[in-house]
Amino acid sequence: METHEIFEKNKPEVKSTFDGKPTPAFISASWVALITGMVSYCIGLWNATMELNEKGYYFTILLFGLFSVISVQKSVRDKQEGLAVTDLYYGISWFATLASIVLLTIGLWNADLWLSEKGFYAMSFLLSLFAAIAVQKNTRDVKFIEQQKNDG
């Protein structure tokens, strides 16, 4: 008998209770990251010594980025679950996500800010985008699991 066959034969049976639902700790951490990123970014804008139109530009990029990453996550998940997603919408979602990151990069590159301020805006922006994806995924997972429990 081969070694791997002996291992498989003597392997203890593990009962899994994992149902695919994200843990409360992960859900909470995702929300904390999203709120932290967004609030930090907005506090930074509020306290910045830039013109109001510049503040509006950076705030709009944050909103644009958050919406676009949620749209990408939804499109990817819809495709994964076999729901119809047009290639046009999927492409626009990715384009908008990349455009928001490029617009922030261009804005910060040309801004008259200290390097530490530029880094702060970049990091709080990226934290917000990543957390928005996680929150959207968690929301979708919880709803999916609850729907499965109700259906059967």
PDB file of C-alpha atoms in Angstrom:
ATOM      1  CA  MET A   1       0.000   0.000   0.000  1.00  0.00           C
ATOM      2  CA  GLU A   2       1.268   3.464  -0.939  1.00  0.00           C
ATOM      3  CA  THR A   3       1.964   6.074   1.744  1.00  0.00           C
ATOM      4  CA  HIS A   4      -0.745   8.418   0.511  1.00  0.00           C
ATOM      5  CA  GLU A   5      -3.285   5.556   0.531  1.00  0.00           C
ATOM      6  CA  ILE A   6      -2.440   4.789   4.174  1.00  0.00           C
ATOM      7  CA  PHE A   7      -2.823   8.472   5.024  1.00  0.00           C
ATOM      8  CA  GLU A   8      -6.177   8.702   3.247  1.00  0.00           C
ATOM      9  CA  LYS A   9      -7.418   5.527   4.944  1.00  0.00           C
ATOM     10  CA  ASN A  10      -6.392   6.698   8.438  1.00  0.00           C
ATOM     11  CA  LYS A  11      -7.350  10.331   7.954  1.00  0.00           C
ATOM     12  CA  PRO A  12      -9.752  11.470  10.667  1.00  0.00           C
ATOM     13  CA  GLU A  13     -13.202  12.524   9.512  1.00  0.00           C
ATOM     14  CA  VAL A  14     -13.670  16.242   9.916  1.00  0.00           C
ATOM     15  CA  LYS A  15     -17.164  17.610  10.030  1.00  0.00           C
ATOM     16  CA  SER A  16     -17.358  21.091   8.582  1.00  0.00           C
ATOM     17  CA  THR A  17     -19.984  23.543   9.727  1.00  0.00           C
ATOM     18  CA  PHE A  18     -18.813  26.221   7.306  1.00  0.00           C
ATOM     19  CA  ASP A  19     -21.761  27.502   5.324  1.00  0.00           C
ATOM     20  CA  GLY A  20     -19.939  30.159   3.286  1.00  0.00           C
ATOM     21  CA  LYS A  21     -21.244  33.008   5.407  1.00  0.00           C
ATOM     22  CA  PRO A  22     -18.622  35.570   6.417  1.00  0.00           C
ATOM     23  CA  THR A  23     -17.871  35.724  10.115  1.00  0.00           C
ATOM     24  CA  PRO A  24     -19.158  38.627  12.195  1.00  0.00           C
ATOM     25  CA  ALA A  25     -15.541  39.620  12.840  1.00  0.00           C
ATOM     26  CA  PHE A  26     -14.797  39.910   9.112  1.00  0.00           C
ATOM     27  CA  ILE A  27     -18.034  41.797   8.461  1.00  0.00           C
ATOM     28  CA  SER A  28     -17.210  44.221  11.283  1.00  0.00           C
ATOM     29  CA  ALA A  29     -13.600  44.638  10.157  1.00  0.00           C
ATOM     30  CA  SER A  30     -14.780  45.414   6.615  1.00  0.00           C
ATOM     31  CA  TRP A  31     -17.206  48.080   7.828  1.00  0.00           C
ATOM     32  CA  VAL A  32     -14.583  49.584  10.157  1.00  0.00           C
ATOM     33  CA  ALA A  33     -12.071  49.736   7.286  1.00  0.00           C
ATOM     34  CA  LEU A  34     -14.627  51.364   4.975  1.00  0.00           C
ATOM     35  CA  ILE A  35     -15.694  53.963   7.523  1.00  0.00           C
ATOM     36  CA  THR A  36     -12.096  54.624   8.576  1.00  0.00           C
ATOM     37  CA  GLY A  37     -10.941  55.127   4.987  1.00  0.00           C
ATOM     38  CA  MET A  38     -13.846  57.343   3.980  1.00  0.00           C
ATOM     39  CA  VAL A  39     -13.915  59.446   7.146  1.00  0.00           C
ATOM     40  CA  SER A  40     -10.129  59.882   7.150  1.00  0.00           C
ATOM     41  CA  TYR A  41     -10.138  60.944   3.505  1.00  0.00           C
ATOM     42  CA  CYS A  42     -12.991  63.415   4.126  1.00  0.00           C
ATOM     43  CA  ILE A  43     -11.400  64.834   7.297  1.00  0.00           C
ATOM     44  CA  GLY A  44      -8.201  65.309   5.313  1.00  0.00           C
ATOM     45  CA  LEU A  45     -10.137  67.206   2.651  1.00  0.00           C
ATOM     46  CA  TRP A  46     -12.003  69.288   5.237  1.00  0.00           C
ATOM     47  CA  ASN A  47      -8.752  70.373   6.882  1.00  0.00           C
ATOM     48  CA  ALA A  48      -6.805  70.830   3.650  1.00  0.00           C
ATOM     49  CA  THR A  49      -5.648  74.280   2.614  1.00  0.00           C
ATOM     50  CA  MET A  50      -6.708  73.802  -1.000  1.00  0.00           C
ATOM     51  CA  GLU A  51      -9.365  75.596  -3.005  1.00  0.00           C
ATOM     52  CA  LEU A  52     -12.955  74.409  -2.727  1.00  0.00           C
ATOM     53  CA  ASN A  53     -12.970  73.228  -6.340  1.00  0.00           C
ATOM     54  CA  GLU A  54      -9.946  71.009  -5.594  1.00  0.00           C
ATOM     55  CA  LYS A  55     -11.703  69.562  -2.568  1.00  0.00           C
ATOM     56  CA  GLY A  56     -14.718  68.865  -4.761  1.00  0.00           C
ATOM     57  CA  TYR A  57     -12.507  67.113  -7.316  1.00  0.00           C
ATOM     58  CA  TYR A  58     -11.002  64.775  -4.723  1.00  0.00           C
ATOM     59  CA  PHE A  59     -14.372  64.126  -3.063  1.00  0.00           C
ATOM     60  CA  THR A  60     -15.971  63.291  -6.426  1.00  0.00           C
ATOM     61  CA  ILE A  61     -13.138  60.883  -7.209  1.00  0.00           C
ATOM     62  CA  LEU A  62     -13.797  59.110  -3.893  1.00  0.00           C
ATOM     63  CA  LEU A  63     -17.505  58.724  -4.687  1.00  0.00           C
ATOM     64  CA  PHE A  64     -16.738  57.663  -8.264  1.00  0.00           C
ATOM     65  CA  GLY A  65     -14.203  55.097  -7.074  1.00  0.00           C
ATOM     66  CA  LEU A  66     -16.507  53.633  -4.424  1.00  0.00           C
ATOM     67  CA  PHE A  67     -19.371  53.252  -6.872  1.00  0.00           C
ATOM     68  CA  SER A  68     -17.182  51.738  -9.559  1.00  0.00           C
ATOM     69  CA  VAL A  69     -15.552  49.070  -7.355  1.00  0.00           C
ATOM     70  CA  ILE A  70     -18.941  48.032  -5.996  1.00  0.00           C
ATOM     71  CA  SER A  71     -20.137  47.759  -9.584  1.00  0.00           C
ATOM     72  CA  VAL A  72     -17.120  45.616 -10.518  1.00  0.00           C
ATOM     73  CA  GLN A  73     -17.691  43.334  -7.529  1.00  0.00           C
ATOM     74  CA  LYS A  74     -21.365  42.956  -8.381  1.00  0.00           C
ATOM     75  CA  SER A  75     -20.603  42.218 -12.035  1.00  0.00           C
ATOM     76  CA  VAL A  76     -17.985  39.619 -11.170  1.00  0.00           C
ATOM     77  CA  ARG A  77     -20.306  37.942  -8.669  1.00  0.00           C
ATOM     78  CA  ASP A  78     -23.255  38.016 -11.073  1.00  0.00           C
ATOM     79  CA  LYS A  79     -21.136  36.327 -13.755  1.00  0.00           C
ATOM     80  CA  GLN A  80     -19.932  33.758 -11.214  1.00  0.00           C
ATOM     81  CA  GLU A  81     -23.527  32.926 -10.275  1.00  0.00           C
ATOM     82  CA  GLY A  82     -24.597  32.645 -13.900  1.00  0.00           C
ATOM     83  CA  LEU A  83     -26.611  35.866 -13.973  1.00  0.00           C
ATOM     84  CA  ALA A  84     -26.604  37.883 -17.171  1.00  0.00           C
ATOM     85  CA  VAL A  85     -24.045  40.685 -17.257  1.00  0.00           C
ATOM     86  CA  THR A  86     -23.352  42.448 -20.510  1.00  0.00           C
ATOM     87  CA  ASP A  87     -19.754  42.779 -21.569  1.00  0.00           C
ATOM     88  CA  LEU A  88     -20.367  46.509 -22.002  1.00  0.00           C
ATOM     89  CA  TYR A  89     -21.408  46.999 -18.364  1.00  0.00           C
ATOM     90  CA  TYR A  90     -18.603  44.782 -17.126  1.00  0.00           C
ATOM     91  CA  GLY A  91     -16.077  46.729 -19.197  1.00  0.00           C
ATOM     92  CA  ILE A  92     -17.431  50.109 -18.130  1.00  0.00           C
ATOM     93  CA  SER A  93     -17.239  49.043 -14.478  1.00  0.00           C
ATOM     94  CA  TRP A  94     -13.573  48.139 -14.819  1.00  0.00           C
ATOM     95  CA  PHE A  95     -12.856  51.259 -16.863  1.00  0.00           C
ATOM     96  CA  ALA A  96     -14.484  53.461 -14.205  1.00  0.00           C
ATOM     97  CA  THR A  97     -12.484  51.782 -11.446  1.00  0.00           C
ATOM     98  CA  LEU A  98      -9.199  52.270 -13.265  1.00  0.00           C
ATOM     99  CA  ALA A  99     -10.191  55.810 -14.268  1.00  0.00           C
ATOM    100  CA  SER A 100     -10.844  56.781 -10.644  1.00  0.00           C
ATOM    101  CA  ILE A 101      -7.421  55.502  -9.604  1.00  0.00           C
ATOM    102  CA  VAL A 102      -5.712  57.232 -12.552  1.00  0.00           C
ATOM    103  CA  LEU A 103      -7.563  60.507 -11.882  1.00  0.00           C
ATOM    104  CA  LEU A 104      -6.537  60.437  -8.220  1.00  0.00           C
ATOM    105  CA  THR A 105      -2.943  59.677  -9.223  1.00  0.00           C
ATOM    106  CA  ILE A 106      -2.840  62.537 -11.730  1.00  0.00           C
ATOM    107  CA  GLY A 107      -4.454  64.907  -9.246  1.00  0.00           C
ATOM    108  CA  LEU A 108      -2.014  64.028  -6.486  1.00  0.00           C
ATOM    109  CA  TRP A 109       0.976  64.068  -8.823  1.00  0.00           C
ATOM    110  CA  ASN A 110       0.187  67.644  -9.826  1.00  0.00           C
ATOM    111  CA  ALA A 111      -1.018  68.839  -6.423  1.00  0.00           C
ATOM    112  CA  ASP A 112       0.979  71.287  -4.373  1.00  0.00           C
ATOM    113  CA  LEU A 113       0.951  69.019  -1.322  1.00  0.00           C
ATOM    114  CA  TRP A 114       3.599  67.484   0.869  1.00  0.00           C
ATOM    115  CA  LEU A 115       4.538  63.943  -0.047  1.00  0.00           C
ATOM    116  CA  SER A 116       3.092  62.735   3.263  1.00  0.00           C
ATOM    117  CA  GLU A 117      -0.266  64.332   2.385  1.00  0.00           C
ATOM    118  CA  LYS A 118      -0.249  62.714  -1.039  1.00  0.00           C
ATOM    119  CA  GLY A 119       0.469  59.359   0.578  1.00  0.00           C
ATOM    120  CA  PHE A 120      -2.324  59.908   3.094  1.00  0.00           C
ATOM    121  CA  TYR A 121      -4.902  60.566   0.366  1.00  0.00           C
ATOM    122  CA  ALA A 122      -3.701  57.627  -1.727  1.00  0.00           C
ATOM    123  CA  MET A 123      -3.770  55.183   1.180  1.00  0.00           C
ATOM    124  CA  SER A 124      -7.141  56.275   2.567  1.00  0.00           C
ATOM    125  CA  PHE A 125      -8.577  56.146  -0.970  1.00  0.00           C
ATOM    126  CA  LEU A 126      -7.282  52.631  -1.615  1.00  0.00           C
ATOM    127  CA  LEU A 127      -8.413  51.470   1.842  1.00  0.00           C
ATOM    128  CA  SER A 128     -11.890  52.788   1.067  1.00  0.00           C
ATOM    129  CA  LEU A 129     -12.019  51.025  -2.304  1.00  0.00           C
ATOM    130  CA  PHE A 130     -10.831  47.709  -0.916  1.00  0.00           C
ATOM    131  CA  ALA A 131     -13.208  47.911   2.039  1.00  0.00           C
ATOM    132  CA  ALA A 132     -16.152  48.783  -0.228  1.00  0.00           C
ATOM    133  CA  ILE A 133     -15.485  45.595  -2.187  1.00  0.00           C
ATOM    134  CA  ALA A 134     -15.342  43.564   1.040  1.00  0.00           C
ATOM    135  CA  VAL A 135     -18.542  45.121   2.416  1.00  0.00           C
ATOM    136  CA  GLN A 136     -20.356  44.474  -0.880  1.00  0.00           C
ATOM    137  CA  LYS A 137     -19.112  40.873  -0.954  1.00  0.00           C
ATOM    138  CA  ASN A 138     -20.157  40.278   2.654  1.00  0.00           C
ATOM    139  CA  THR A 139     -23.578  41.787   2.037  1.00  0.00           C
ATOM    140  CA  ARG A 140     -24.055  39.580  -1.004  1.00  0.00           C
ATOM    141  CA  ASP A 141     -22.808  36.443   0.792  1.00  0.00           C
ATOM    142  CA  VAL A 142     -25.093  36.958   3.782  1.00  0.00           C
ATOM    143  CA  LYS A 143     -28.105  37.570   1.563  1.00  0.00           C
ATOM    144  CA  PHE A 144     -27.294  34.499  -0.551  1.00  0.00           C
ATOM    145  CA  ILE A 145     -26.923  32.215   2.498  1.00  0.00           C
ATOM    146  CA  GLU A 146     -30.121  33.537   4.076  1.00  0.00           C
ATOM    147  CA  GLN A 147     -31.996  33.037   0.802  1.00  0.00           C
ATOM    148  CA  GLN A 148     -30.718  29.446   0.571  1.00  0.00           C
ATOM    149  CA  LYS A 149     -31.870  28.739   4.135  1.00  0.00           C
ATOM    150  CA  ASN A 150     -35.315  30.174   3.394  1.00  0.00           C
ATOM    151  CA  ASP A 151     -35.653  28.239   0.125  1.00  0.00           C
ATOM    152  CA  GLY A 152     -34.737  24.870   1.452  1.00  0.00           C
TER     153      GLY A 152
END
